[in-house]
Amino acid sequence: MYKIIRKEKLNDVVELMEIHAPFVARKCEPGQFIILRVGEDGERIPLTIADFDCEKETITIIYQIVGYSTQQLSNLNEGDELTDFVGPLGEPTKLHQSKHVVGVAGGVGSAPLFPQLRALAEMGVDVDVIIGGRETQYVLWADEFKKFCKNVYITTDDGSLGRKGFVTQVLADLIEKGEDIDEVIAIGPVPMMKAVVGVTKPHNIKTSVSLNPIMIDGTGMCGCCRVSVDGKIKFACVDGPDFDGLQVDFDELIARQRMFKEEEHTVSENANRMCNLMGGAK
């Protein structure tokens, strides 16, 4: 069993947990993920690793409460234990020795981006980060990024913190000003990553994206994370989750995600109603 060492509420829908998981903590690398389960009948939940501490033997995860399974996870507290905590899974991020890398995070995308930029900073790379959120509370880990990032740019949709607007506007401005950017790492909602690629591609700036948002079972068996990369079929959970953003067919990916949008909404509503009837929701 895997004990919850620390739990922290980051905003009204996002929480952080630090889990004692010795075998995972000893072997994980930036970009990898874990699969956890709450209860013997629980659903498998793949989550990217936000942080890890080899000495404490802990893994930090950040998750958004979006349905029945993540609500069940949220119901646990410090001292409680998870039934399963499997990993590390997926391919580690391929970190390149360069002069200047800019990370772009949207929402909970700050979690998987954090260890990648920190590792680059430890390699001597100058790193900046652009963090976006709908409003102030959804801008995650800005203070943590400040510990090793040269510049931390913040945008919010409503202008409540930092610049009003989108992360792509800040990135476009940096490029327009002549910033010498060797690589951009974008992690967040799929439309955001597509928009970032739309900014970098005309300038042929190497761009890495993480397709962790489309993972379901985390093993490649369900096929839901199938994606075309450079004309070839890949699976985010076994071939990624990081890919060359300039080669990802985002139009196809977004079209596939929308195919069962109404059905997913109905299932989510029914699951949350069941959770309320069982007294599981807060």
Coordinates of C-alpha atoms in Angstrom, one line a residue:
M1 CA 0.0 0.0 0.0
Y2 CA 1.1 3.5 -0.8
K3 CA 0.7 6.1 2.0
I4 CA -0.3 9.7 1.3
I5 CA 2.4 11.8 3.1
R6 CA 1.1 15.2 2.2
K7 CA -2.1 16.6 0.6
E8 CA -2.6 20.2 -0.5
K9 CA -5.5 21.9 -2.2
L10 CA -4.1 24.2 -5.0
N11 CA -7.5 25.7 -6.1
D12 CA -11.1 24.7 -6.2
V13 CA -10.6 21.8 -8.6
V14 CA -6.9 20.9 -8.4
E15 CA -5.1 19.1 -5.6
L16 CA -1.6 17.9 -4.8
M17 CA -0.6 14.6 -3.2
E18 CA 2.9 13.4 -2.1
I19 CA 2.9 9.6 -2.0
H20 CA 5.4 7.2 -0.4
A21 CA 6.4 5.0 -3.4
P22 CA 10.1 3.9 -3.0
F23 CA 10.5 1.8 -6.1
V24 CA 9.0 4.5 -8.4
A25 CA 10.9 7.4 -6.7
R26 CA 14.2 5.6 -7.2
K27 CA 13.8 5.1 -11.0
C28 CA 11.6 7.8 -12.4
E29 CA 12.7 10.5 -14.8
P30 CA 11.1 13.8 -16.0
G31 CA 8.3 13.2 -18.4
Q32 CA 7.2 9.8 -17.1
F33 CA 3.9 8.9 -15.4
I34 CA 2.3 6.6 -13.0
I35 CA -1.0 4.7 -12.8
L36 CA -2.9 4.7 -9.5
R37 CA -6.0 3.0 -8.2
V38 CA -8.3 3.9 -5.3
G39 CA -9.9 0.7 -3.9
E40 CA -10.0 -2.8 -5.3
D41 CA -12.7 -1.9 -7.8
G42 CA -11.2 1.5 -8.6
E43 CA -10.5 2.8 -12.1
R44 CA -7.0 3.1 -13.4
I45 CA -5.9 6.7 -13.4
P46 CA -2.7 7.7 -15.3
L47 CA -1.1 10.9 -14.0
T48 CA 2.2 12.5 -14.9
I49 CA 4.9 12.9 -12.2
A50 CA 5.1 16.5 -11.0
D51 CA 8.0 15.9 -8.7
F52 CA 10.1 13.2 -7.0
D53 CA 12.4 12.9 -4.1
C54 CA 14.8 9.9 -4.1
E55 CA 15.9 10.4 -0.5
K56 CA 12.3 10.7 0.9
E57 CA 11.2 8.0 -1.5
T58 CA 8.2 10.0 -2.5
I59 CA 6.4 11.0 -5.7
T60 CA 4.3 14.2 -6.1
I61 CA 1.2 14.1 -8.3
I62 CA -1.2 17.0 -9.2
Y63 CA -4.7 16.1 -10.4
Q64 CA -7.9 17.8 -11.4
I65 CA -11.2 16.6 -9.9
V66 CA -13.2 16.0 -13.1
G67 CA -15.3 12.9 -12.4
Y68 CA -16.1 10.0 -10.1
S69 CA -12.6 8.4 -9.9
T70 CA -10.7 11.7 -9.2
Q71 CA -13.4 12.6 -6.6
Q72 CA -12.7 9.3 -4.9
L73 CA -9.0 10.1 -4.9
S74 CA -9.8 13.5 -3.5
N75 CA -11.8 11.9 -0.6
L76 CA -8.5 10.4 0.7
N77 CA -6.4 12.3 3.3
E78 CA -2.9 12.3 4.7
G79 CA -2.2 8.9 6.3
D80 CA -4.6 7.1 3.9
E81 CA -3.2 4.6 1.4
L82 CA -3.7 4.0 -2.3
T83 CA -4.4 0.5 -3.5
D84 CA -2.0 0.6 -6.5
F85 CA 0.7 3.0 -7.6
V86 CA 2.5 1.7 -10.7
G87 CA 5.4 3.2 -12.5
P88 CA 7.5 4.8 -13.8
L89 CA 5.8 4.4 -17.1
G90 CA 6.2 6.1 -20.5
E91 CA 9.4 7.3 -22.2
P92 CA 11.5 9.8 -20.2
T93 CA 11.8 13.3 -21.8
K94 CA 14.7 13.6 -24.1
L95 CA 16.5 16.6 -22.6
H96 CA 18.9 18.5 -25.0
Q97 CA 21.9 20.6 -24.0
S98 CA 21.1 24.0 -25.4
K99 CA 21.3 27.7 -24.5
H100 CA 17.7 28.7 -24.1
V101 CA 14.5 26.8 -23.6
V102 CA 11.0 28.3 -23.0
G103 CA 8.4 26.2 -21.3
V104 CA 4.7 26.9 -21.8
A105 CA 2.2 25.6 -19.3
G106 CA -1.6 25.7 -19.3
G107 CA -3.6 24.7 -16.2
V108 CA -2.3 21.4 -14.7
G109 CA 0.3 21.3 -17.5
S110 CA 2.6 23.0 -14.9
A111 CA 2.9 19.7 -13.1
P112 CA 4.7 17.6 -15.9
L113 CA 6.6 20.7 -17.1
F114 CA 8.1 21.4 -13.7
P115 CA 10.6 18.5 -13.5
Q116 CA 11.6 18.9 -17.2
L117 CA 12.6 22.6 -16.8
R118 CA 14.3 22.0 -13.5
A119 CA 16.4 19.2 -15.0
L120 CA 17.4 21.5 -17.9
A121 CA 18.3 24.3 -15.5
E122 CA 20.5 21.8 -13.6
M123 CA 22.2 21.1 -16.9
G124 CA 23.1 24.7 -17.2
V125 CA 20.4 25.7 -19.7
D126 CA 18.7 29.1 -19.4
V127 CA 15.0 28.4 -18.9
D128 CA 12.0 30.7 -18.9
V129 CA 8.4 29.7 -18.4
I130 CA 5.0 31.1 -19.5
I131 CA 2.1 29.9 -17.2
G132 CA -1.5 30.5 -18.2
G133 CA -4.8 30.0 -16.4
R134 CA -8.4 31.2 -16.5
E135 CA -7.9 33.3 -13.4
T136 CA -5.4 33.7 -10.6
Q137 CA -6.2 30.5 -8.7
Y138 CA -5.6 28.4 -11.8
V139 CA -2.0 29.6 -12.3
L140 CA -0.1 26.7 -10.7
W141 CA 3.4 26.6 -9.1
A142 CA 4.6 30.0 -10.3
D143 CA 6.7 30.4 -7.1
E144 CA 8.2 27.0 -7.6
F145 CA 9.3 27.8 -11.1
K146 CA 10.9 31.1 -9.9
K147 CA 13.5 29.0 -8.0
F148 CA 15.3 28.1 -11.3
C149 CA 13.7 30.0 -14.2
K150 CA 15.3 33.2 -15.4
N151 CA 11.9 34.6 -16.3
V152 CA 8.4 33.6 -15.2
Y153 CA 5.6 35.1 -17.4
I154 CA 2.0 34.8 -16.3
T155 CA -1.2 35.2 -18.3
T156 CA -4.8 34.9 -17.2
D157 CA -8.0 35.0 -19.3
D158 CA -9.6 37.6 -17.1
G159 CA -6.5 39.7 -16.4
S160 CA -6.6 39.0 -12.6
L161 CA -2.9 38.1 -12.6
G162 CA -0.1 38.9 -15.0
R163 CA -1.0 39.8 -18.5
K164 CA -4.5 39.5 -19.8
G165 CA -4.7 37.0 -22.7
F166 CA -3.1 33.8 -23.7
V167 CA 0.3 32.2 -23.3
T168 CA 0.7 32.2 -27.1
Q169 CA 0.7 36.0 -27.1
V170 CA 3.6 36.1 -24.7
L171 CA 5.5 33.5 -26.7
A172 CA 4.9 35.4 -30.0
D173 CA 6.1 38.6 -28.4
L174 CA 9.4 36.9 -27.3
I175 CA 10.0 35.6 -30.8
E176 CA 9.1 38.9 -32.4
K177 CA 11.6 40.7 -30.1
G178 CA 14.3 38.4 -31.4
E179 CA 14.8 36.2 -28.4
D180 CA 17.1 33.3 -29.3
I181 CA 15.0 30.3 -28.4
D182 CA 16.4 26.9 -29.1
E183 CA 13.4 24.9 -28.0
V184 CA 9.8 25.3 -26.7
I185 CA 8.2 22.7 -24.4
A186 CA 4.4 23.1 -24.3
I187 CA 2.2 21.1 -21.9
G188 CA -1.5 21.8 -21.3
P189 CA -4.9 21.3 -23.0
V190 CA -4.6 20.0 -26.6
P191 CA -6.0 23.2 -28.2
M192 CA -3.3 25.2 -26.3
M193 CA -0.5 23.0 -27.5
K194 CA -1.8 23.2 -31.1
A195 CA -1.8 27.0 -30.7
V196 CA 1.8 27.0 -29.4
V197 CA 2.9 25.0 -32.4
G198 CA 1.1 27.5 -34.6
V199 CA 3.4 30.1 -33.2
T200 CA 6.7 28.2 -33.4
K201 CA 6.3 26.3 -36.6
P202 CA 6.7 29.3 -39.0
H203 CA 10.0 30.0 -37.2
N204 CA 11.1 26.3 -37.3
I205 CA 11.6 26.3 -33.5
K206 CA 11.9 22.9 -32.1
T207 CA 8.7 22.2 -30.1
S208 CA 8.0 19.4 -27.7
V209 CA 4.4 18.6 -26.6
S210 CA 3.1 16.2 -24.0
L211 CA 0.0 14.3 -24.9
N212 CA -0.7 13.0 -21.4
P213 CA -4.2 14.7 -21.5
I214 CA -5.4 12.0 -24.0
M215 CA -4.2 9.0 -22.1
I216 CA -6.9 6.7 -20.6
D217 CA -5.7 3.2 -19.5
G218 CA -1.9 4.0 -19.7
T219 CA -0.9 0.8 -21.4
G220 CA -1.8 1.3 -25.1
M221 CA -4.5 -1.4 -25.0
C222 CA -7.5 0.8 -25.2
G223 CA -6.3 2.7 -28.2
C224 CA -7.8 6.0 -27.1
C225 CA -4.4 7.8 -27.1
R226 CA -3.8 6.9 -30.7
V227 CA -2.2 9.9 -32.6
S228 CA -0.6 10.5 -35.9
V229 CA 3.0 11.8 -35.7
D230 CA 4.9 12.4 -38.9
G231 CA 2.3 10.3 -40.7
K232 CA 2.8 7.3 -38.4
I233 CA 0.5 5.9 -35.7
K234 CA 1.7 6.4 -32.2
F235 CA 0.3 5.8 -28.8
A236 CA 0.8 8.5 -26.2
C237 CA 1.2 6.2 -23.2
V238 CA 3.8 3.8 -24.7
D239 CA 5.5 5.9 -27.4
G240 CA 5.3 9.1 -25.4
P241 CA 3.9 11.0 -23.7
D242 CA 6.3 13.6 -25.3
F243 CA 6.3 14.1 -29.0
D244 CA 7.7 16.5 -31.6
G245 CA 4.9 19.0 -31.8
L246 CA 5.7 20.1 -35.3
Q247 CA 4.9 16.5 -36.5
V248 CA 1.7 15.9 -34.5
D249 CA -1.5 15.9 -36.5
F250 CA -3.5 18.1 -34.1
D251 CA -6.5 18.5 -36.4
E252 CA -7.0 14.7 -36.5
L253 CA -6.4 14.4 -32.8
I254 CA -9.0 17.1 -31.9
A255 CA -11.6 15.7 -34.3
R256 CA -11.2 12.3 -32.6
Q257 CA -11.6 13.8 -29.1
R258 CA -14.8 15.4 -30.1
M259 CA -16.4 12.2 -31.5
F260 CA -17.9 11.1 -28.2
K261 CA -18.1 14.4 -26.4
E262 CA -21.8 14.2 -25.6
E263 CA -21.5 10.6 -24.4
E264 CA -18.6 11.5 -22.1
H265 CA -20.5 14.4 -20.6
T266 CA -23.5 12.1 -19.9
V267 CA -21.3 9.4 -18.3
S268 CA -19.5 12.0 -16.2
E269 CA -22.8 13.4 -14.9
N270 CA -24.1 10.0 -14.0
A271 CA -20.9 9.1 -12.2
N272 CA -21.0 12.3 -10.2
R273 CA -24.7 11.6 -9.3
M274 CA -23.7 8.2 -8.1
C275 CA -20.9 9.6 -6.0
N276 CA -23.3 12.0 -4.4
L277 CA -25.8 9.3 -3.6
M278 CA -23.1 7.2 -2.0
G279 CA -22.0 10.2 0.1
G280 CA -18.6 10.3 -1.5
A281 CA -18.6 13.8 -2.7
K282 CA -17.4 16.7 -0.5

